[in-house]
CSV table of C-alpha atoms and ligand atoms in Angstrom, one decimal:
chain,number,residue,atom,x,y,z
A,1371,MET,CA,-35.5,14.9,-19.3
A,1372,SER,CA,-33.6,17.5,-21.2
A,1373,PHE,CA,-32.9,21.2,-21.3
A,1374,PRO,CA,-34.6,23.6,-20.5
A,1375,ILE,CA,-36.6,21.4,-18.0
A,1376,ASP,CA,-33.4,19.8,-16.7
A,1377,ARG,CA,-30.6,22.1,-15.7
A,1378,PRO,CA,-27.8,20.1,-14.0
A,1379,ARG,CA,-26.3,23.4,-12.9
A,1380,ARG,CA,-29.2,23.9,-10.4
A,1381,LEU,CA,-27.6,21.5,-8.0
A,1382,ARG,CA,-24.1,23.1,-8.3
A,1383,ARG,CA,-25.0,26.6,-7.1
A,1384,THR,CA,-24.0,26.5,-3.5
A,1385,GLU,CA,-21.6,24.5,-1.4
A,1386,ALA,CA,-24.5,23.3,0.7
A,1387,LEU,CA,-26.3,21.9,-2.4
A,1388,ARG,CA,-23.1,20.4,-3.8
A,1389,GLY,CA,-22.5,18.8,-0.4
A,1390,VAL,CA,-25.8,17.1,-0.1
A,1391,VAL,CA,-25.8,15.7,-3.7
A,1392,ARG,CA,-22.1,14.6,-3.6
A,1393,GLU,CA,-21.8,10.9,-4.4
A,1394,THR,CA,-18.3,10.2,-3.0
A,1395,ARG,CA,-17.5,11.7,0.3
A,1396,LEU,CA,-13.8,11.4,0.8
A,1397,SER,CA,-13.1,10.0,4.3
A,1398,THR,CA,-10.1,9.4,6.5
A,1399,ALA,CA,-11.7,6.1,7.6
A,1400,GLY,CA,-10.2,4.1,4.8
A,1401,PHE,CA,-6.7,5.5,4.8
A,1402,ILE,CA,-3.6,3.4,5.5
A,1403,TYR,CA,-0.3,5.2,6.0
A,1404,PRO,CA,2.9,3.4,4.7
A,1405,MET,CA,6.0,3.6,7.0
A,1406,PHE,CA,9.6,2.5,6.7
A,1407,VAL,CA,11.4,1.1,9.7
A,1408,CYS,CA,15.2,0.8,10.0
A,1409,PRO,CA,17.4,-0.7,12.8
A,1410,GLY,CA,18.7,1.2,15.8
A,1411,SER,CA,17.3,4.0,17.8
A,1412,GLY,CA,16.9,7.7,17.4
A,1413,ALA,CA,17.2,7.5,13.6
A,1414,ARG,CA,15.0,9.5,11.3
A,1415,LYS,CA,16.1,10.3,7.8
A,1416,GLU,CA,13.8,11.9,5.1
A,1417,VAL,CA,13.6,10.0,1.8
A,1418,SER,CA,14.9,12.6,-0.7
A,1419,SER,CA,12.5,11.8,-3.5
A,1420,MET,CA,9.5,11.6,-1.1
A,1421,PRO,CA,9.4,14.8,1.0
A,1422,GLY,CA,7.6,14.1,4.3
A,1423,VAL,CA,8.3,10.4,4.3
A,1424,TYR,CA,11.0,9.0,6.6
A,1425,GLN,CA,13.2,6.0,7.1
A,1426,GLN,CA,13.2,5.7,10.9
A,1427,SER,CA,14.0,3.4,13.8
A,1428,ALA,CA,11.2,1.8,15.8
A,1429,ASP,CA,11.2,4.4,18.6
A,1430,LYS,CA,10.8,7.3,16.2
A,1431,LEU,CA,8.3,5.4,14.2
A,1432,VAL,CA,6.1,5.0,17.3
A,1433,GLU,CA,6.2,8.7,17.9
A,1434,GLU,CA,4.9,9.3,14.4
A,1435,CYS,CA,2.3,6.6,14.9
A,1436,ARG,CA,0.8,8.7,17.8
A,1437,GLU,CA,0.3,11.5,15.4
A,1438,VAL,CA,-1.2,9.2,12.8
A,1439,GLU,CA,-3.6,7.9,15.3
A,1440,GLN,CA,-4.6,11.4,16.5
A,1441,LEU,CA,-5.4,12.4,13.0
A,1442,GLY,CA,-8.0,9.6,12.8
A,1443,ILE,CA,-6.1,7.4,10.4
A,1444,PRO,CA,-7.0,3.8,11.2
A,1445,GLY,CA,-3.9,2.0,10.2
A,1446,ILE,CA,-0.3,1.8,9.0
A,1447,ILE,CA,1.6,-0.6,6.7
A,1448,LEU,CA,5.1,-1.4,7.6
A,1449,PHE,CA,8.2,-1.9,5.3
A,1450,GLY,CA,11.4,-3.2,6.8
A,1451,LEU,CA,15.0,-1.9,6.1
A,1452,PRO,CA,17.0,-4.7,7.7
A,1453,ALA,CA,20.6,-4.4,8.9
A,1454,THR,CA,21.7,-7.3,6.7
A,1455,LYS,CA,20.7,-8.8,3.4
A,1456,ASP,CA,21.4,-12.1,1.8
A,1457,ALA,CA,20.3,-14.2,-1.2
A,1458,GLN,CA,17.4,-15.8,0.7
A,1459,GLY,CA,16.2,-12.8,2.6
A,1460,THR,CA,16.7,-14.5,6.0
A,1461,SER,CA,16.8,-11.3,7.9
A,1462,SER,CA,13.0,-11.2,7.3
A,1463,LEU,CA,12.5,-14.3,9.4
A,1464,VAL,CA,14.0,-13.3,12.7
A,1465,ALA,CA,11.8,-12.6,15.7
A,1466,ASP,CA,13.7,-9.5,16.7
A,1467,GLY,CA,14.0,-8.1,13.1
A,1468,VAL,CA,13.1,-4.5,12.2
A,1469,VAL,CA,9.4,-5.1,11.5
A,1470,PRO,CA,8.7,-7.3,14.6
A,1471,LYS,CA,10.4,-4.6,16.7
A,1472,ALA,CA,8.3,-1.8,15.2
A,1473,ILE,CA,5.1,-3.9,15.8
A,1474,GLU,CA,6.1,-4.4,19.4
A,1475,GLY,CA,6.8,-0.7,19.9
A,1476,VAL,CA,3.3,0.2,18.6
A,1477,ARG,CA,1.7,-2.4,20.9
A,1478,LYS,CA,3.7,-1.2,23.9
A,1479,ALA,CA,2.6,2.3,23.2
A,1480,LYS,CA,-1.0,1.1,23.5
A,1481,LEU,CA,-2.0,2.5,20.1
A,1482,LYS,CA,-5.2,1.3,18.5
A,1483,LEU,CA,-3.7,1.6,15.0
A,1484,LEU,CA,-4.2,-1.4,12.8
A,1485,VAL,CA,-0.8,-2.7,12.0
A,1486,ILE,CA,-0.5,-4.2,8.5
A,1487,THR,CA,2.9,-5.7,7.4
A,1488,ASP,CA,4.2,-5.9,3.8
A,1489,VAL,CA,5.3,-9.5,3.2
A,1490,CYS,CA,8.0,-9.7,0.5
A,1491,LEU,CA,11.6,-10.6,0.0
A,1492,CYS,CA,12.9,-7.6,-2.0
A,1493,GLU,CA,13.8,-5.4,1.0
A,1494,TYR,CA,15.7,-8.3,2.5
A,1495,THR,CA,17.6,-9.9,-0.4
A,1496,ASP,CA,21.0,-8.7,-1.6
A,1497,HIS,CA,19.9,-9.0,-5.2
A,1498,GLY,CA,16.7,-7.0,-4.6
A,1499,HIS,CA,14.2,-9.4,-6.2
A,1500,CYS,CA,11.0,-10.5,-4.5
A,1501,GLY,CA,11.9,-14.1,-4.7
A,1502,VAL,CA,14.9,-16.4,-4.5
A,1503,ILE,CA,17.1,-16.8,-7.6
A,1504,GLU,CA,18.1,-20.0,-9.4
A,1505,HIS,CA,20.0,-19.9,-12.7
A,1506,ASP,CA,19.4,-16.1,-13.0
A,1507,GLU,CA,15.6,-16.5,-12.6
A,1508,VAL,CA,13.3,-15.6,-9.8
A,1509,VAL,CA,11.9,-19.0,-8.9
A,1510,ASN,CA,8.3,-19.3,-7.6
A,1511,ASP,CA,7.8,-22.4,-5.5
A,1512,ALA,CA,11.1,-22.1,-3.6
A,1513,THR,CA,10.0,-18.6,-2.5
A,1514,LEU,CA,6.7,-19.7,-1.0
A,1515,GLY,CA,8.0,-21.2,2.2
A,1516,ILE,CA,10.1,-18.2,3.0
A,1517,LEU,CA,7.1,-15.8,2.5
A,1518,ALA,CA,4.9,-18.0,4.7
A,1519,GLN,CA,7.5,-18.0,7.4
A,1520,GLN,CA,7.9,-14.2,7.2
A,1521,ALA,CA,4.1,-13.8,7.5
A,1522,LEU,CA,4.2,-16.1,10.6
A,1523,THR,CA,7.0,-14.0,12.1
A,1524,HIS,CA,4.9,-10.9,11.6
A,1525,ALA,CA,1.8,-12.5,13.1
A,1526,ARG,CA,3.8,-13.7,16.1
A,1527,ALA,CA,5.1,-10.2,16.7
A,1528,GLY,CA,1.5,-9.0,16.8
A,1529,ALA,CA,0.6,-7.9,13.2
A,1530,ASP,CA,-3.1,-7.4,12.6
A,1531,VAL,CA,-3.1,-8.1,8.9
A,1532,VAL,CA,-0.4,-9.5,6.6
A,1533,ALA,CA,0.0,-8.2,3.0
A,1534,PRO,CA,2.0,-10.2,0.5
A,1535,SER,CA,3.3,-8.0,-2.3
A,1536,ASP,CA,5.7,-10.4,-4.0
A,1537,MET,CA,3.4,-11.6,-6.9
A,1538,MET,CA,4.5,-15.3,-6.6
A,1539,ASP,CA,1.8,-17.7,-7.7
A,1540,GLY,CA,0.3,-19.6,-4.8
A,1541,ARG,CA,1.6,-17.4,-2.0
A,1542,VAL,CA,-1.7,-16.7,-0.4
A,1543,ALA,CA,-2.4,-20.4,0.0
A,1544,ALA,CA,1.0,-20.9,1.4
A,1545,ILE,CA,0.6,-18.1,3.9
A,1546,ARG,CA,-2.9,-19.0,4.9
A,1547,GLY,CA,-1.8,-22.6,5.5
A,1548,LYS,CA,1.2,-21.6,7.6
A,1549,LEU,CA,-0.8,-19.1,9.7
A,1550,ASP,CA,-3.6,-21.6,10.3
A,1551,GLU,CA,-1.2,-24.3,11.3
A,1552,HIS,CA,0.1,-22.0,14.0
A,1553,LYS,CA,-3.3,-20.9,15.2
A,1554,PHE,CA,-3.4,-17.6,13.5
A,1555,GLU,CA,-6.6,-18.4,11.6
A,1556,ASN,CA,-8.0,-15.0,12.6
A,1557,ILE,CA,-5.3,-12.9,11.0
A,1558,PRO,CA,-6.6,-11.6,7.6
A,1559,ILE,CA,-4.6,-11.5,4.4
A,1560,MET,CA,-4.6,-8.4,2.2
A,1561,SER,CA,-3.1,-9.6,-1.0
A,1562,TYR,CA,-1.6,-7.3,-3.6
A,1563,ALA,CA,-3.6,-9.3,-6.1
A,1564,ALA,CA,-3.2,-7.1,-9.1
A,1565,LYS,CA,0.2,-5.6,-8.9
A,1566,TYR,CA,1.6,-4.2,-12.1
A,1567,CYS,CA,5.2,-3.9,-13.2
A,1568,SER,CA,5.3,-0.1,-12.9
A,1569,GLY,CA,7.7,2.8,-13.3
A,1570,PHE,CA,5.8,4.5,-10.4
A,1571,TYR,CA,7.6,2.4,-7.8
A,1572,GLY,CA,10.9,4.4,-8.4
A,1573,PRO,CA,11.0,6.5,-5.3
A,1574,PHE,CA,9.9,3.5,-3.1
A,1575,ARG,CA,13.0,1.6,-4.2
A,1576,GLU,CA,15.1,4.5,-2.7
A,1577,ALA,CA,12.9,4.5,0.4
A,1578,ALA,CA,13.1,0.7,0.9
A,1579,GLN,CA,16.6,0.3,-0.6
A,1580,SER,CA,15.1,-2.5,-2.7
A,1581,ALA,CA,16.0,-1.8,-6.3
A,1582,PRO,CA,16.7,-5.1,-8.2
A,1583,GLN,CA,20.5,-5.5,-8.8
A,1584,PHE,CA,19.9,-7.1,-12.2
A,1585,GLY,CA,17.0,-7.4,-14.6
A,1586,ASP,CA,13.5,-6.2,-13.7
A,1587,ARG,CA,10.3,-7.5,-12.2
A,1588,ARG,CA,8.5,-8.3,-15.5
A,1589,SER,CA,8.6,-12.0,-14.9
A,1590,TYR,CA,6.4,-11.8,-11.8
A,1591,GLN,CA,4.5,-8.4,-11.8
A,1592,MET,CA,1.7,-7.8,-14.2
A,1593,ASP,CA,1.9,-6.3,-17.7
A,1594,PRO,CA,0.4,-2.8,-17.7
A,1595,GLY,CA,-1.7,-3.7,-20.8
A,1596,ASN,CA,-3.7,-6.4,-19.1
A,1597,GLY,CA,-7.1,-5.9,-17.5
A,1598,ARG,CA,-8.8,-9.3,-17.7
A,1599,GLU,CA,-5.8,-10.9,-16.2
A,1600,ALA,CA,-6.2,-8.8,-13.1
A,1601,LEU,CA,-9.6,-10.4,-12.6
A,1602,LYS,CA,-8.1,-13.8,-12.9
A,1603,GLU,CA,-5.4,-12.9,-10.3
A,1604,VAL,CA,-8.0,-11.6,-7.9
A,1605,ALA,CA,-10.2,-14.7,-8.3
A,1606,GLN,CA,-7.2,-16.9,-7.7
A,1607,ASP,CA,-6.1,-15.1,-4.6
A,1608,LEU,CA,-9.7,-15.1,-3.2
A,1609,GLY,CA,-9.8,-18.8,-3.9
A,1610,GLU,CA,-6.6,-19.3,-1.9
A,1611,GLY,CA,-8.0,-17.4,1.1
A,1612,ALA,CA,-7.3,-13.7,0.6
A,1613,ASP,CA,-9.7,-11.5,2.7
A,1614,ILE,CA,-8.9,-8.1,1.0
A,1615,VAL,CA,-7.6,-7.6,-2.5
A,1616,LEU,CA,-5.4,-4.7,-3.5
A,1617,VAL,CA,-4.8,-3.0,-6.9
A,1618,LYS,CA,-1.5,-1.3,-7.4
A,1619,PRO,CA,-0.6,1.4,-8.5
A,1620,ALA,CA,-3.8,3.4,-8.3
A,1621,LEU,CA,-3.9,6.2,-10.8
A,1622,PRO,CA,-3.1,4.4,-14.1
A,1623,TYR,CA,-5.3,1.5,-13.0
A,1624,LEU,CA,-8.6,3.1,-11.9
A,1625,ASP,CA,-10.4,1.0,-14.4
A,1626,ILE,CA,-9.0,-2.1,-12.8
A,1627,ILE,CA,-10.2,-0.9,-9.3
A,1628,ARG,CA,-13.7,-0.4,-10.8
A,1629,MET,CA,-13.7,-3.8,-12.5
A,1630,VAL,CA,-12.6,-5.6,-9.3
A,1631,ARG,CA,-15.2,-3.6,-7.2
A,1632,ASP,CA,-18.0,-4.6,-9.6
A,1633,ARG,CA,-17.0,-8.2,-9.9
A,1634,PHE,CA,-16.1,-9.3,-6.4
A,1635,ASP,CA,-18.0,-8.7,-3.1
A,1636,VAL,CA,-14.9,-8.3,-0.9
A,1637,PRO,CA,-13.1,-5.2,0.4
A,1638,VAL,CA,-11.0,-3.6,-2.3
A,1639,ALA,CA,-7.8,-1.6,-1.5
A,1640,ALA,CA,-5.7,0.5,-3.8
A,1641,TYR,CA,-2.1,1.6,-3.4
A,1642,ASN,CA,-1.5,5.2,-4.3
A,1643,VAL,CA,2.3,4.5,-4.8
A,1644,SER,CA,5.5,6.4,-4.3
A,1645,GLY,CA,5.9,7.8,-7.8
A,1646,GLU,CA,2.3,9.1,-7.7
A,1647,TYR,CA,3.1,10.9,-4.5
A,1648,SER,CA,6.5,12.3,-5.7
A,1649,MET,CA,5.0,13.7,-8.8
A,1650,VAL,CA,2.5,15.7,-6.8
A,1651,LYS,CA,5.1,16.8,-4.3
A,1652,ALA,CA,7.5,17.9,-7.0
A,1653,ALA,CA,4.9,19.9,-9.0
A,1654,ALA,CA,3.6,21.5,-5.8
A,1655,GLN,CA,7.1,22.6,-4.8
A,1656,LYS,CA,7.4,24.4,-8.1
A,1657,ASN,CA,3.9,25.9,-7.6
A,1658,TRP,CA,2.7,24.3,-10.7
A,1659,ILE,CA,-0.2,22.8,-9.0
A,1660,GLU,CA,-2.2,23.4,-5.8
A,1661,GLU,CA,-1.2,20.5,-3.5
A,1662,LYS,CA,-4.2,20.3,-1.3
A,1663,ARG,CA,-6.7,20.5,-4.1
A,1664,VAL,CA,-4.9,18.0,-6.2
A,1665,VAL,CA,-4.4,15.5,-3.4
A,1666,LEU,CA,-8.0,15.6,-2.4
A,1667,GLU,CA,-9.1,15.2,-6.0
A,1668,ILE,CA,-6.7,12.2,-6.5
A,1669,LEU,CA,-8.0,10.4,-3.3
A,1670,THR,CA,-11.6,11.1,-4.2
A,1671,GLY,CA,-11.0,9.6,-7.6
A,1672,ILE,CA,-9.5,6.5,-6.1
A,1673,GLN,CA,-12.4,6.1,-3.7
A,1674,ARG,CA,-14.9,6.8,-6.5
A,1675,ALA,CA,-13.3,4.1,-8.6
A,1676,GLY,CA,-14.3,1.7,-5.9
A,1677,ALA,CA,-11.4,1.4,-3.4
A,1678,GLY,CA,-12.7,1.5,0.2
A,1679,ILE,CA,-9.2,1.2,1.5
A,1680,VAL,CA,-6.5,3.6,0.2
A,1681,LEU,CA,-2.8,3.1,1.0
A,1682,THR,CA,-1.3,6.6,0.6
A,1683,TYR,CA,1.7,8.7,1.7
A,1684,HIS,CA,-0.7,11.7,1.6
A,1685,ALA,CA,-2.8,10.2,4.4
A,1686,LYS,CA,-1.5,12.6,7.2
A,1687,ASP,CA,-1.9,15.7,5.0
A,1688,ALA,CA,-5.3,14.6,3.7
A,1689,ALA,CA,-6.5,13.8,7.2
A,1690,ARG,CA,-5.5,17.3,8.4
A,1691,TRP,CA,-7.3,18.9,5.5
A,1692,LEU,CA,-10.4,16.9,5.9
A,1693,LYS,CA,-10.5,17.8,9.6
A,1694,ALA,CA,-10.2,21.5,9.0
B,261,PBG,C1,7.6,-4.8,-3.1
B,261,PBG,C2,6.8,-3.5,-3.0
B,261,PBG,C3,7.0,-2.4,-3.8
B,261,PBG,C4,6.1,-1.5,-3.3
B,261,PBG,C5,5.4,-2.0,-2.3
B,261,PBG,N1,5.8,-3.3,-2.1
B,261,PBG,C6,7.9,-2.1,-4.9
B,261,PBG,C7,8.2,-3.0,-6.0
B,261,PBG,O1,7.5,-3.9,-6.3
B,261,PBG,O2,9.2,-2.7,-6.6
B,261,PBG,C8,5.9,-0.1,-4.0
B,261,PBG,C9,5.2,0.9,-3.2
B,261,PBG,C10,5.4,2.3,-3.7
B,261,PBG,O3,6.0,2.5,-4.8
B,261,PBG,O4,5.0,3.2,-3.0
B,261,PBG,N2,7.6,-5.5,-2.0
């Protein structure tokens, strides 16, 4: 069919028409809100490069969680800012650490929120890398046991899902094995399967106080030029027992989200990361863009690319706008 019989504009004339023919209907149902928990009580400090995002103690975090739940957002992902850091990230393994305390707080408050925990070493190591260091290199196999133990610590505290973001090879198998050994066979793993070495994590490293103290993450995170390799990473993680696979960042990697969605019949998540958020916030503060419109367009694009689950700092704002 072609013009003049076919006139695509016919279906764009009114909001009612546009609404019924819309292919992707942005929904709060797949949003996950990232949160940063620090020690102590009564603490709440805004991250300067991420307006609206806070580093806060467990009690304050629980207050915000009530709001998150009321907005209809189904879950949160927790990042810990521990009181102490060392070369092995041992503060990530203690039962009364920052993340376990936050999980317990959410549980005590009887919130129904899905609590996902980020499993990684970078927030807990003094050198800021996602694995342990030997001879100035981030070593793979020596890191796996620590990650598995950290995931177990989170599961014991009551996490619903664990999400390894370290990019060590074999970590999904190590975590699955450890969880199963301790009767946590029903705790799903959401693996950051295709995590790229990205400049868009900049503000997060301020938020999580996790900037590497030397070198960078190129020896473990993926090269931005690679697409096929993402499929290999996803296949490998699924083979090791991942239940949900995540692509990160989202915006420069929408093609990867689409490829993963088409190739694998599992839930696909995308992480709309800190730098993607900060760019929107900064431009909106200058009135260079219309924040609401741009945020809803970005989130629609990520869902249209194939991500049913979207981790985003915009979750609360977007949920409010979608409700209105
Ligand atoms: C690492 C981790 C990072 C993010 C989530 N988990 C940062 C990194 O790899 O440097 C980034 C999230 C964001 O930028 O919003 N454990």
